[in-house]
mmCIF file of N, CA and C in Angstrom:
data_model
loop_
_atom_site.group_PDB
_atom_site.id
_atom_site.type_symbol
_atom_site.label_atom_id
_atom_site.label_comp_id
_atom_site.label_asym_id
_atom_site.label_seq_id
_atom_site.Cartn_x
_atom_site.Cartn_y
_atom_site.Cartn_z
ATOM 1 N N UNK A 100 26.839 31.894 -6.306
ATOM 2 C CA UNK A 100 25.536 31.258 -6.386
ATOM 3 C C UNK A 100 25.671 29.798 -6.793
ATOM 4 N N UNK A 101 26.546 29.575 -7.775
ATOM 5 C CA UNK A 101 26.723 28.210 -8.254
ATOM 6 C C UNK A 101 27.389 27.339 -7.193
ATOM 7 N N UNK A 102 28.305 27.906 -6.398
ATOM 8 C CA UNK A 102 28.961 27.161 -5.338
ATOM 9 C C UNK A 102 27.979 26.757 -4.249
ATOM 10 N N UNK A 103 27.030 27.632 -3.913
ATOM 11 C CA UNK A 103 26.045 27.292 -2.886
ATOM 12 C C UNK A 103 25.123 26.175 -3.356
ATOM 13 N N UNK A 104 24.785 26.156 -4.645
ATOM 14 C CA UNK A 104 23.975 25.063 -5.177
ATOM 15 C C UNK A 104 24.752 23.754 -5.125
ATOM 16 N N UNK A 105 26.026 23.800 -5.437
ATOM 17 C CA UNK A 105 26.847 22.596 -5.422
ATOM 18 C C UNK A 105 26.970 22.066 -3.996
ATOM 19 N N UNK A 106 27.172 22.967 -3.013
ATOM 20 C CA UNK A 106 27.266 22.549 -1.623
ATOM 21 C C UNK A 106 25.943 21.977 -1.141
ATOM 22 N N UNK A 107 24.843 22.599 -1.524
ATOM 23 C CA UNK A 107 23.536 22.124 -1.104
ATOM 24 C C UNK A 107 23.236 20.765 -1.729
ATOM 25 N N UNK A 108 23.661 20.589 -2.954
ATOM 26 C CA UNK A 108 23.427 19.321 -3.636
ATOM 27 C C UNK A 108 24.158 18.181 -2.945
ATOM 28 N N UNK A 109 25.353 18.453 -2.401
ATOM 29 C CA UNK A 109 26.160 17.426 -1.778
ATOM 30 C C UNK A 109 26.096 17.447 -0.255
ATOM 31 N N UNK A 110 25.150 18.139 0.325
ATOM 32 C CA UNK A 110 25.051 18.177 1.778
ATOM 33 C C UNK A 110 24.627 16.806 2.301
ATOM 34 N N UNK A 111 24.985 16.495 3.547
ATOM 35 C CA UNK A 111 24.631 15.190 4.109
ATOM 36 C C UNK A 111 23.125 14.920 4.118
ATOM 37 N N UNK A 112 22.327 15.945 4.388
ATOM 38 C CA UNK A 112 20.872 15.749 4.399
ATOM 39 C C UNK A 112 20.353 15.394 3.008
ATOM 40 N N UNK A 113 20.886 16.042 1.984
ATOM 41 C CA UNK A 113 20.471 15.750 0.609
ATOM 42 C C UNK A 113 20.903 14.353 0.204
ATOM 43 N N UNK A 114 22.145 13.974 0.542
ATOM 44 C CA UNK A 114 22.621 12.632 0.216
ATOM 45 C C UNK A 114 21.824 11.562 0.955
ATOM 46 N N UNK A 115 21.473 11.818 2.211
ATOM 47 C CA UNK A 115 20.683 10.870 2.996
ATOM 48 C C UNK A 115 19.305 10.688 2.364
ATOM 49 N N UNK A 116 18.684 11.787 1.933
ATOM 50 C CA UNK A 116 17.373 11.735 1.301
ATOM 51 C C UNK A 116 17.459 10.988 -0.034
ATOM 52 N N UNK A 117 18.499 11.273 -0.803
ATOM 53 C CA UNK A 117 18.679 10.573 -2.077
ATOM 54 C C UNK A 117 18.919 9.093 -1.865
ATOM 55 N N UNK A 118 19.699 8.753 -0.858
ATOM 56 C CA UNK A 118 19.986 7.352 -0.569
ATOM 57 C C UNK A 118 18.719 6.611 -0.165
ATOM 58 N N UNK A 119 17.888 7.258 0.632
ATOM 59 C CA UNK A 119 16.622 6.633 1.034
ATOM 60 C C UNK A 119 15.699 6.443 -0.163
ATOM 61 N N UNK A 120 15.620 7.434 -1.030
ATOM 62 C CA UNK A 120 14.782 7.318 -2.232
ATOM 63 C C UNK A 120 15.284 6.222 -3.162
ATOM 64 N N UNK A 121 16.590 6.140 -3.325
ATOM 65 C CA UNK A 121 17.160 5.086 -4.167
ATOM 66 C C UNK A 121 16.890 3.714 -3.549
ATOM 67 N N UNK A 122 17.045 3.586 -2.229
ATOM 68 C CA UNK A 122 16.784 2.304 -1.557
ATOM 69 C C UNK A 122 15.329 1.890 -1.738
ATOM 70 N N UNK A 123 14.408 2.829 -1.549
ATOM 71 C CA UNK A 123 12.993 2.503 -1.737
ATOM 72 C C UNK A 123 12.693 2.146 -3.193
ATOM 73 N N UNK A 124 13.341 2.841 -4.118
ATOM 74 C CA UNK A 124 13.173 2.524 -5.535
ATOM 75 C C UNK A 124 13.655 1.118 -5.865
ATOM 76 N N UNK A 125 14.839 0.768 -5.363
ATOM 77 C CA UNK A 125 15.349 -0.580 -5.599
ATOM 78 C C UNK A 125 14.464 -1.637 -4.952
ATOM 79 N N UNK A 126 13.961 -1.359 -3.734
ATOM 80 C CA UNK A 126 13.067 -2.319 -3.081
ATOM 81 C C UNK A 126 11.801 -2.517 -3.899
ATOM 82 N N UNK A 127 11.238 -1.430 -4.425
ATOM 83 C CA UNK A 127 10.040 -1.554 -5.250
ATOM 84 C C UNK A 127 10.303 -2.343 -6.536
ATOM 85 N N UNK A 128 11.442 -2.094 -7.148
ATOM 86 C CA UNK A 128 11.780 -2.830 -8.373
ATOM 87 C C UNK A 128 11.986 -4.305 -8.064
ATOM 88 N N UNK A 129 12.798 -4.610 -7.052
ATOM 89 C CA UNK A 129 13.053 -6.006 -6.705
ATOM 90 C C UNK A 129 11.760 -6.724 -6.325
ATOM 91 N N UNK A 130 10.952 -6.088 -5.470
ATOM 92 C CA UNK A 130 9.724 -6.727 -5.016
ATOM 93 C C UNK A 130 8.689 -6.855 -6.128
ATOM 94 N N UNK A 131 8.619 -5.890 -7.047
ATOM 95 C CA UNK A 131 7.652 -6.012 -8.146
ATOM 96 C C UNK A 131 8.029 -7.158 -9.076
ATOM 97 N N UNK A 132 9.325 -7.350 -9.310
ATOM 98 C CA UNK A 132 9.751 -8.508 -10.114
ATOM 99 C C UNK A 132 9.425 -9.797 -9.381
ATOM 100 N N UNK A 133 9.666 -9.826 -8.084
ATOM 101 C CA UNK A 133 9.350 -11.001 -7.277
ATOM 102 C C UNK A 133 7.857 -11.325 -7.311
ATOM 103 N N UNK A 134 7.012 -10.314 -7.120
ATOM 104 C CA UNK A 134 5.564 -10.554 -7.146
ATOM 105 C C UNK A 134 5.077 -10.927 -8.540
ATOM 106 N N UNK A 135 5.689 -10.375 -9.566
ATOM 107 C CA UNK A 135 5.327 -10.755 -10.939
ATOM 108 C C UNK A 135 5.642 -12.227 -11.179
ATOM 109 N N UNK A 136 6.796 -12.673 -10.702
ATOM 110 C CA UNK A 136 7.150 -14.090 -10.843
ATOM 111 C C UNK A 136 6.191 -14.989 -10.062
ATOM 112 N N UNK A 137 5.731 -14.509 -8.906
ATOM 113 C CA UNK A 137 4.732 -15.272 -8.143
ATOM 114 C C UNK A 137 3.401 -15.316 -8.877
ATOM 115 N N UNK A 138 2.989 -14.189 -9.476
ATOM 116 C CA UNK A 138 1.695 -14.122 -10.161
ATOM 117 C C UNK A 138 1.634 -14.999 -11.403
ATOM 118 N N UNK A 139 2.728 -15.104 -12.133
ATOM 119 C CA UNK A 139 2.704 -15.953 -13.324
ATOM 120 C C UNK A 139 3.056 -17.399 -12.985
ATOM 121 N N UNK A 140 3.161 -17.683 -11.685
ATOM 122 C CA UNK A 140 3.447 -19.020 -11.149
ATOM 123 C C UNK A 140 4.754 -19.586 -11.692
ATOM 124 N N UNK A 141 5.731 -18.731 -11.864
ATOM 125 C CA UNK A 141 7.057 -19.143 -12.318
ATOM 126 C C UNK A 141 7.817 -19.854 -11.201
ATOM 127 N N UNK A 142 7.567 -19.448 -9.955
ATOM 128 C CA UNK A 142 8.307 -19.982 -8.818
ATOM 129 C C UNK A 142 7.670 -21.226 -8.196
ATOM 130 N N UNK A 143 6.425 -21.516 -8.509
ATOM 131 C CA UNK A 143 5.695 -22.691 -8.020
ATOM 132 C C UNK A 143 5.607 -22.760 -6.499
ATOM 133 N N UNK A 144 5.723 -21.635 -5.854
ATOM 134 C CA UNK A 144 5.560 -21.537 -4.412
ATOM 135 C C UNK A 144 4.670 -20.337 -4.141
ATOM 136 N N UNK A 145 4.164 -20.244 -2.924
ATOM 137 C CA UNK A 145 3.305 -19.110 -2.607
ATOM 138 C C UNK A 145 4.020 -18.114 -1.693
ATOM 139 N N UNK A 146 3.370 -17.000 -1.451
ATOM 140 C CA UNK A 146 3.958 -15.935 -0.649
ATOM 141 C C UNK A 146 4.189 -16.374 0.797
ATOM 142 N N UNK A 147 3.375 -17.309 1.287
ATOM 143 C CA UNK A 147 3.536 -17.801 2.654
ATOM 144 C C UNK A 147 4.909 -18.455 2.837
ATOM 145 N N UNK A 148 5.431 -19.066 1.785
ATOM 146 C CA UNK A 148 6.731 -19.718 1.876
ATOM 147 C C UNK A 148 7.879 -18.787 1.488
ATOM 148 N N UNK A 149 7.609 -17.790 0.663
ATOM 149 C CA UNK A 149 8.678 -16.948 0.120
ATOM 150 C C UNK A 149 8.724 -15.531 0.683
ATOM 151 N N UNK A 150 7.982 -15.239 1.749
ATOM 152 C CA UNK A 150 7.979 -13.881 2.285
ATOM 153 C C UNK A 150 9.364 -13.399 2.721
ATOM 154 N N UNK A 151 10.287 -14.285 3.156
ATOM 155 C CA UNK A 151 11.615 -13.762 3.542
ATOM 156 C C UNK A 151 12.396 -13.147 2.378
ATOM 157 N N UNK A 152 12.006 -13.414 1.141
ATOM 158 C CA UNK A 152 12.682 -12.799 -0.005
ATOM 159 C C UNK A 152 12.528 -11.274 0.054
ATOM 160 N N UNK A 153 11.430 -10.796 0.596
ATOM 161 C CA UNK A 153 11.217 -9.348 0.736
ATOM 162 C C UNK A 153 12.236 -8.754 1.716
ATOM 163 N N UNK A 154 12.543 -9.478 2.789
ATOM 164 C CA UNK A 154 13.544 -9.020 3.757
ATOM 165 C C UNK A 154 14.935 -9.021 3.116
ATOM 166 N N UNK A 155 15.235 -10.059 2.337
ATOM 167 C CA UNK A 155 16.514 -10.125 1.627
ATOM 168 C C UNK A 155 16.623 -8.964 0.644
ATOM 169 N N UNK A 156 15.534 -8.684 -0.066
ATOM 170 C CA UNK A 156 15.527 -7.561 -1.013
ATOM 171 C C UNK A 156 15.789 -6.236 -0.315
ATOM 172 N N UNK A 157 15.251 -6.062 0.883
ATOM 173 C CA UNK A 157 15.482 -4.815 1.622
ATOM 174 C C UNK A 157 16.961 -4.661 1.959
ATOM 175 N N UNK A 158 17.599 -5.728 2.408
ATOM 176 C CA UNK A 158 19.033 -5.665 2.700
ATOM 177 C C UNK A 158 19.851 -5.341 1.470
ATOM 178 N N UNK A 159 19.528 -5.973 0.360
ATOM 179 C CA UNK A 159 20.250 -5.709 -0.888
ATOM 180 C C UNK A 159 20.005 -4.286 -1.384
ATOM 181 N N UNK A 160 18.777 -3.793 -1.229
ATOM 182 C CA UNK A 160 18.446 -2.445 -1.696
ATOM 183 C C UNK A 160 19.230 -1.386 -0.933
ATOM 184 N N UNK A 161 19.389 -1.549 0.379
ATOM 185 C CA UNK A 161 20.174 -0.585 1.146
ATOM 186 C C UNK A 161 21.638 -0.615 0.731
ATOM 187 N N UNK A 162 22.169 -1.797 0.481
ATOM 188 C CA UNK A 162 23.551 -1.915 0.048
ATOM 189 C C UNK A 162 23.765 -1.292 -1.329
ATOM 190 N N UNK A 163 22.848 -1.565 -2.260
ATOM 191 C CA UNK A 163 22.956 -1.024 -3.615
ATOM 192 C C UNK A 163 22.796 0.489 -3.612
ATOM 193 N N UNK A 164 21.878 1.005 -2.807
ATOM 194 C CA UNK A 164 21.691 2.463 -2.772
ATOM 195 C C UNK A 164 22.919 3.153 -2.192
ATOM 196 N N UNK A 165 23.547 2.542 -1.214
ATOM 197 C CA UNK A 165 24.764 3.120 -0.652
ATOM 198 C C UNK A 165 25.878 3.148 -1.693
ATOM 199 N N UNK A 166 26.006 2.081 -2.458
ATOM 200 C CA UNK A 166 26.993 2.053 -3.534
ATOM 201 C C UNK A 166 26.645 3.065 -4.629
ATOM 202 N N UNK A 167 25.374 3.216 -4.910
ATOM 203 C CA UNK A 167 24.919 4.113 -5.968
ATOM 204 C C UNK A 167 25.174 5.576 -5.623
ATOM 205 N N UNK A 168 24.884 5.968 -4.396
ATOM 206 C CA UNK A 168 24.999 7.367 -3.982
ATOM 207 C C UNK A 168 26.436 7.717 -3.592
ATOM 208 N N UNK A 169 27.062 6.901 -2.746
ATOM 209 C CA UNK A 169 28.367 7.253 -2.187
ATOM 210 C C UNK A 169 29.547 6.599 -2.903
ATOM 211 N N UNK A 170 29.291 5.681 -3.802
ATOM 212 C CA UNK A 170 30.325 4.962 -4.552
ATOM 213 C C UNK A 170 31.206 4.095 -3.664
ATOM 214 N N UNK A 171 30.718 3.762 -2.470
ATOM 215 C CA UNK A 171 31.423 2.868 -1.562
ATOM 216 C C UNK A 171 30.415 2.326 -0.557
ATOM 217 N N UNK A 172 30.822 1.276 0.122
ATOM 218 C CA UNK A 172 29.980 0.725 1.188
ATOM 219 C C UNK A 172 30.431 1.361 2.493
ATOM 220 N N UNK A 173 29.524 2.097 3.105
ATOM 221 C CA UNK A 173 29.845 2.767 4.360
ATOM 222 C C UNK A 173 29.421 1.894 5.522
ATOM 223 N N UNK A 174 30.115 2.016 6.638
ATOM 224 C CA UNK A 174 29.833 1.178 7.796
ATOM 225 C C UNK A 174 28.442 1.435 8.361
ATOM 226 N N UNK A 175 27.937 2.646 8.185
ATOM 227 C CA UNK A 175 26.624 2.971 8.732
ATOM 228 C C UNK A 175 25.508 2.182 8.018
ATOM 229 N N UNK A 176 25.731 1.750 6.779
ATOM 230 C CA UNK A 176 24.754 0.936 6.059
ATOM 231 C C UNK A 176 25.137 -0.531 5.992
ATOM 232 N N UNK A 177 26.401 -0.855 6.268
ATOM 233 C CA UNK A 177 26.856 -2.235 6.131
ATOM 234 C C UNK A 177 26.168 -3.161 7.121
ATOM 235 N N UNK A 178 26.098 -2.777 8.390
ATOM 236 C CA UNK A 178 25.498 -3.657 9.392
ATOM 237 C C UNK A 178 24.003 -3.888 9.160
ATOM 238 N N UNK A 179 23.190 -2.841 8.944
ATOM 239 C CA UNK A 179 21.769 -3.105 8.698
ATOM 240 C C UNK A 179 21.539 -3.933 7.427
ATOM 241 N N UNK A 180 22.316 -3.684 6.394
ATOM 242 C CA UNK A 180 22.169 -4.443 5.153
ATOM 243 C C UNK A 180 22.502 -5.905 5.377
ATOM 244 N N UNK A 181 23.621 -6.155 6.038
ATOM 245 C CA UNK A 181 24.026 -7.537 6.304
ATOM 246 C C UNK A 181 23.044 -8.227 7.238
ATOM 247 N N UNK A 182 22.551 -7.499 8.246
ATOM 248 C CA UNK A 182 21.601 -8.103 9.191
ATOM 249 C C UNK A 182 20.299 -8.487 8.489
ATOM 250 N N UNK A 183 19.765 -7.597 7.665
ATOM 251 C CA UNK A 183 18.534 -7.924 6.939
ATOM 252 C C UNK A 183 18.745 -9.094 5.981
ATOM 253 N N UNK A 184 19.870 -9.100 5.290
ATOM 254 C CA UNK A 184 20.151 -10.172 4.348
ATOM 255 C C UNK A 184 20.290 -11.517 5.063
ATOM 256 N N UNK A 185 21.066 -11.554 6.141
ATOM 257 C CA UNK A 185 21.289 -12.810 6.872
ATOM 258 C C UNK A 185 19.998 -13.298 7.523
ATOM 259 N N UNK A 186 19.244 -12.393 8.146
ATOM 260 C CA UNK A 186 17.966 -12.799 8.740
ATOM 261 C C UNK A 186 17.001 -13.311 7.678
ATOM 262 N N UNK A 187 16.967 -12.657 6.525
ATOM 263 C CA UNK A 187 16.100 -13.118 5.447
ATOM 264 C C UNK A 187 16.467 -14.508 4.968
ATOM 265 N N UNK A 188 17.762 -14.776 4.843
ATOM 266 C CA UNK A 188 18.203 -16.113 4.415
ATOM 267 C C UNK A 188 17.841 -17.163 5.462
ATOM 268 N N UNK A 189 18.056 -16.842 6.734
ATOM 269 C CA UNK A 189 17.699 -17.791 7.805
ATOM 270 C C UNK A 189 16.201 -18.058 7.802
ATOM 271 N N UNK A 190 15.396 -17.003 7.720
ATOM 272 C CA UNK A 190 13.945 -17.192 7.677
ATOM 273 C C UNK A 190 13.518 -17.980 6.448
ATOM 274 N N UNK A 191 14.188 -17.745 5.315
ATOM 275 C CA UNK A 191 13.854 -18.466 4.086
ATOM 276 C C UNK A 191 14.162 -19.947 4.220
ATOM 277 N N UNK A 192 15.265 -20.287 4.862
ATOM 278 C CA UNK A 192 15.601 -21.696 5.063
ATOM 279 C C UNK A 192 14.537 -22.409 5.892
ATOM 280 N N UNK A 193 14.037 -21.729 6.913
ATOM 281 C CA UNK A 193 12.983 -22.334 7.728
ATOM 282 C C UNK A 193 11.638 -22.317 7.006
ATOM 283 N N UNK A 194 11.383 -21.275 6.255
ATOM 284 C CA UNK A 194 10.114 -21.156 5.534
ATOM 285 C C UNK A 194 9.976 -22.212 4.439
ATOM 286 N N UNK A 195 11.083 -22.571 3.811
ATOM 287 C CA UNK A 195 11.062 -23.602 2.767
ATOM 288 C C UNK A 195 11.189 -25.007 3.343
ATOM 289 N N UNK A 196 11.218 -25.116 4.665
ATOM 290 C CA UNK A 196 11.273 -26.397 5.379
ATOM 291 C C UNK A 196 12.532 -27.191 5.023
ATOM 292 N N UNK A 197 13.649 -26.482 4.865
ATOM 293 C CA UNK A 197 14.911 -27.158 4.617
ATOM 294 C C UNK A 197 15.485 -27.746 5.900
ATOM 295 N N UNK A 198 15.042 -27.242 7.044
ATOM 296 C CA UNK A 198 15.377 -27.826 8.339
ATOM 297 C C UNK A 198 14.146 -28.564 8.844
ATOM 298 N N UNK A 199 14.359 -29.683 9.483
ATOM 299 C CA UNK A 199 13.229 -30.486 9.961
ATOM 300 C C UNK A 199 12.885 -30.173 11.409
ATOM 301 N N UNK A 200 13.110 -28.931 11.785
ATOM 302 C CA UNK A 200 12.788 -28.447 13.123
ATOM 303 C C UNK A 200 12.141 -27.071 12.949
ATOM 304 N N UNK A 201 11.237 -26.748 13.820
ATOM 305 C CA UNK A 201 10.593 -25.436 13.704
ATOM 306 C C UNK A 201 11.560 -24.338 14.150
ATOM 307 N N UNK A 202 11.300 -23.130 13.694
ATOM 308 C CA UNK A 202 12.157 -21.998 14.031
ATOM 309 C C UNK A 202 12.140 -21.732 15.530
ATOM 310 N N UNK A 203 10.971 -21.824 16.149
ATOM 311 C CA UNK A 203 10.839 -21.579 17.586
ATOM 312 C C UNK A 203 11.649 -22.607 18.368
ATOM 313 N N UNK A 204 11.556 -23.860 17.973
ATOM 314 C CA UNK A 204 12.311 -24.912 18.658
ATOM 315 C C UNK A 204 13.814 -24.726 18.435
ATOM 316 N N UNK A 205 14.187 -24.340 17.232
ATOM 317 C CA UNK A 205 15.596 -24.101 16.920
ATOM 318 C C UNK A 205 16.162 -23.005 17.812
ATOM 319 N N UNK A 206 15.452 -21.890 17.930
ATOM 320 C CA UNK A 206 15.915 -20.773 18.761
ATOM 321 C C UNK A 206 15.948 -21.173 20.235
ATOM 322 N N UNK A 207 14.913 -21.891 20.705
ATOM 323 C CA UNK A 207 14.865 -22.260 22.114
ATOM 324 C C UNK A 207 15.968 -23.244 22.492
ATOM 325 N N UNK A 208 16.441 -24.060 21.552
ATOM 326 C CA UNK A 208 17.483 -25.039 21.841
ATOM 327 C C UNK A 208 18.881 -24.458 21.590
ATOM 328 N N UNK A 209 19.059 -23.733 20.483
ATOM 329 C CA UNK A 209 20.394 -23.341 20.056
ATOM 330 C C UNK A 209 20.766 -21.891 20.357
ATOM 331 N N UNK A 210 19.972 -21.130 21.126
ATOM 332 C CA UNK A 210 20.309 -19.739 21.363
ATOM 333 C C UNK A 210 21.628 -19.550 22.078
ATOM 334 N N UNK A 211 22.039 -20.441 23.004
ATOM 335 C CA UNK A 211 23.369 -20.224 23.598
ATOM 336 C C UNK A 211 24.501 -20.366 22.584
ATOM 337 N N UNK A 212 24.353 -21.264 21.629
ATOM 338 C CA UNK A 212 25.383 -21.441 20.600
ATOM 339 C C UNK A 212 25.446 -20.204 19.709
ATOM 340 N N UNK A 213 24.294 -19.636 19.386
ATOM 341 C CA UNK A 213 24.259 -18.417 18.569
ATOM 342 C C UNK A 213 24.962 -17.272 19.294
ATOM 343 N N UNK A 214 24.693 -17.107 20.580
ATOM 344 C CA UNK A 214 25.369 -16.061 21.360
ATOM 345 C C UNK A 214 26.876 -16.310 21.428
ATOM 346 N N UNK A 215 27.274 -17.570 21.593
ATOM 347 C CA UNK A 215 28.690 -17.913 21.642
ATOM 348 C C UNK A 215 29.384 -17.565 20.329
ATOM 349 N N UNK A 216 28.777 -17.916 19.198
ATOM 350 C CA UNK A 216 29.361 -17.628 17.885
ATOM 351 C C UNK A 216 29.445 -16.118 17.662
ATOM 352 N N UNK A 217 28.394 -15.365 18.024
ATOM 353 C CA UNK A 217 28.436 -13.911 17.887
ATOM 354 C C UNK A 217 29.540 -13.294 18.737
ATOM 355 N N UNK A 218 29.722 -13.795 19.944
ATOM 356 C CA UNK A 218 30.802 -13.308 20.806
ATOM 357 C C UNK A 218 32.169 -13.583 20.220
ATOM 358 N N UNK A 219 32.371 -14.781 19.683
ATOM 359 C CA UNK A 219 33.644 -15.125 19.049
ATOM 360 C C UNK A 219 33.896 -14.210 17.844
ATOM 361 N N UNK A 220 32.854 -13.968 17.038
ATOM 362 C CA UNK A 220 33.016 -13.085 15.883
ATOM 363 C C UNK A 220 33.404 -11.671 16.302
ATOM 364 N N UNK A 221 32.787 -11.145 17.344
ATOM 365 C CA UNK A 221 33.138 -9.809 17.829
ATOM 366 C C UNK A 221 34.582 -9.755 18.321
ATOM 367 N N UNK A 222 35.026 -10.805 19.008
ATOM 368 C CA UNK A 222 36.414 -10.858 19.487
ATOM 369 C C UNK A 222 37.376 -10.913 18.302
ATOM 370 N N UNK A 223 37.030 -11.702 17.275
ATOM 371 C CA UNK A 223 37.879 -11.789 16.088
ATOM 372 C C UNK A 223 37.959 -10.451 15.346
ATOM 373 N N UNK A 224 36.839 -9.763 15.206
ATOM 374 C CA UNK A 224 36.843 -8.455 14.545
ATOM 375 C C UNK A 224 37.695 -7.468 15.337
ATOM 376 N N UNK A 225 37.568 -7.499 16.650
ATOM 377 C CA UNK A 225 38.391 -6.624 17.490
ATOM 378 C C UNK A 225 39.874 -6.942 17.298
ATOM 379 N N UNK A 226 40.219 -8.228 17.268
ATOM 380 C CA UNK A 226 41.610 -8.631 17.074
ATOM 381 C C UNK A 226 42.161 -8.188 15.731
ATOM 382 N N UNK A 227 41.362 -8.330 14.674
ATOM 383 C CA UNK A 227 41.794 -7.904 13.347
ATOM 384 C C UNK A 227 41.996 -6.391 13.325
ATOM 385 N N UNK A 228 41.121 -5.642 13.962
ATOM 386 C CA UNK A 228 41.267 -4.190 14.017
ATOM 387 C C UNK A 228 42.522 -3.791 14.780
ATOM 388 N N UNK A 229 42.811 -4.474 15.874
ATOM 389 C CA UNK A 229 44.004 -4.155 16.670
ATOM 390 C C UNK A 229 45.283 -4.462 15.900
ATOM 391 N N UNK A 230 45.282 -5.563 15.149
ATOM 392 C CA UNK A 230 46.485 -5.955 14.403
ATOM 393 C C UNK A 230 46.740 -5.027 13.218
ATOM 394 N N UNK A 231 45.678 -4.576 12.567
ATOM 395 C CA UNK A 231 45.829 -3.763 11.368
ATOM 396 C C UNK A 231 45.878 -2.270 11.649
ATOM 397 N N UNK A 232 45.501 -1.856 12.818
ATOM 398 C CA UNK A 232 45.570 -0.447 13.194
ATOM 399 C C UNK A 232 44.736 0.440 12.290
ATOM 400 N N UNK A 233 45.324 1.516 11.831
ATOM 401 C CA UNK A 233 44.617 2.498 11.026
ATOM 402 C C UNK A 233 44.331 2.035 9.602
ATOM 403 N N UNK A 234 45.006 0.991 9.143
ATOM 404 C CA UNK A 234 44.792 0.531 7.770
ATOM 405 C C UNK A 234 43.491 -0.238 7.600
ATOM 406 N N UNK A 235 42.909 -0.662 8.705
ATOM 407 C CA UNK A 235 41.679 -1.436 8.604
ATOM 408 C C UNK A 235 40.576 -0.538 8.052
ATOM 409 N N UNK A 236 39.820 -0.990 7.039
ATOM 410 C CA UNK A 236 38.908 -0.069 6.339
ATOM 411 C C UNK A 236 37.754 0.463 7.173
ATOM 412 N N UNK A 237 37.388 -0.172 8.248
ATOM 413 C CA UNK A 237 36.221 0.282 8.991
ATOM 414 C C UNK A 237 36.587 0.870 10.345
ATOM 415 N N UNK A 238 37.818 1.354 10.484
ATOM 416 C CA UNK A 238 38.233 1.948 11.748
ATOM 417 C C UNK A 238 37.681 3.355 11.935
ATOM 418 N N UNK A 239 37.513 4.095 10.855
ATOM 419 C CA UNK A 239 37.022 5.460 10.997
ATOM 420 C C UNK A 239 35.505 5.461 11.067
ATOM 421 N N UNK A 240 34.977 6.381 11.836
ATOM 422 C CA UNK A 240 33.529 6.504 11.999
ATOM 423 C C UNK A 240 32.988 7.447 10.930
ATOM 424 N N UNK A 241 32.235 6.907 9.979
ATOM 425 C CA UNK A 241 31.669 7.749 8.934
ATOM 426 C C UNK A 241 30.205 8.077 9.184
ATOM 427 N N UNK A 242 29.693 7.690 10.336
ATOM 428 C CA UNK A 242 28.288 7.960 10.620
ATOM 429 C C UNK A 242 28.043 9.405 11.005
ATOM 430 N N UNK A 243 29.070 10.135 11.428
ATOM 431 C CA UNK A 243 28.869 11.511 11.869
ATOM 432 C C UNK A 243 28.590 12.456 10.702
ATOM 433 N N UNK A 244 28.981 12.061 9.503
ATOM 434 C CA UNK A 244 28.764 12.955 8.369
ATOM 435 C C UNK A 244 27.307 13.022 7.943
ATOM 436 N N UNK A 245 26.522 12.013 8.258
ATOM 437 C CA UNK A 245 25.083 12.097 7.974
ATOM 438 C C UNK A 245 24.326 11.242 8.979
ATOM 439 N N UNK A 246 24.337 11.663 10.227
ATOM 440 C CA UNK A 246 23.643 10.917 11.268
ATOM 441 C C UNK A 246 22.140 11.055 11.090
ATOM 442 N N UNK A 247 21.442 10.016 11.497
ATOM 443 C CA UNK A 247 19.994 9.998 11.347
ATOM 444 C C UNK A 247 19.401 10.597 12.541
#
């Protein structure tokens, strides 16, 4: 009886549910602190300029929940976490007007360069994986243990 409870506690569905609950909990904590700082006017900016912080918080929350539940960063959460974090930072840079060009104009002018850089990065990752073989930490597919 005790073994079945232990197996059920550590089943992929249970871990996935716990990871989602932890991620939502971290997002609520991060965002409530962020909104509290906005309400007491500590940041001296409004939500219209700082909304990308919520996207950054979501990326961080998924990464932290994965570390909290599995004690490691799994590849199945690494890409979405990194994508949300990077997109949030890019949106924040444009939202704070650190670039003197609009986001739409930036994308319409520089999209070929972005595609070129992404292609080079994919080729480099492939090369690193080929050189390191099985020792490379993200060669094994860990998504099958708890697929969505």
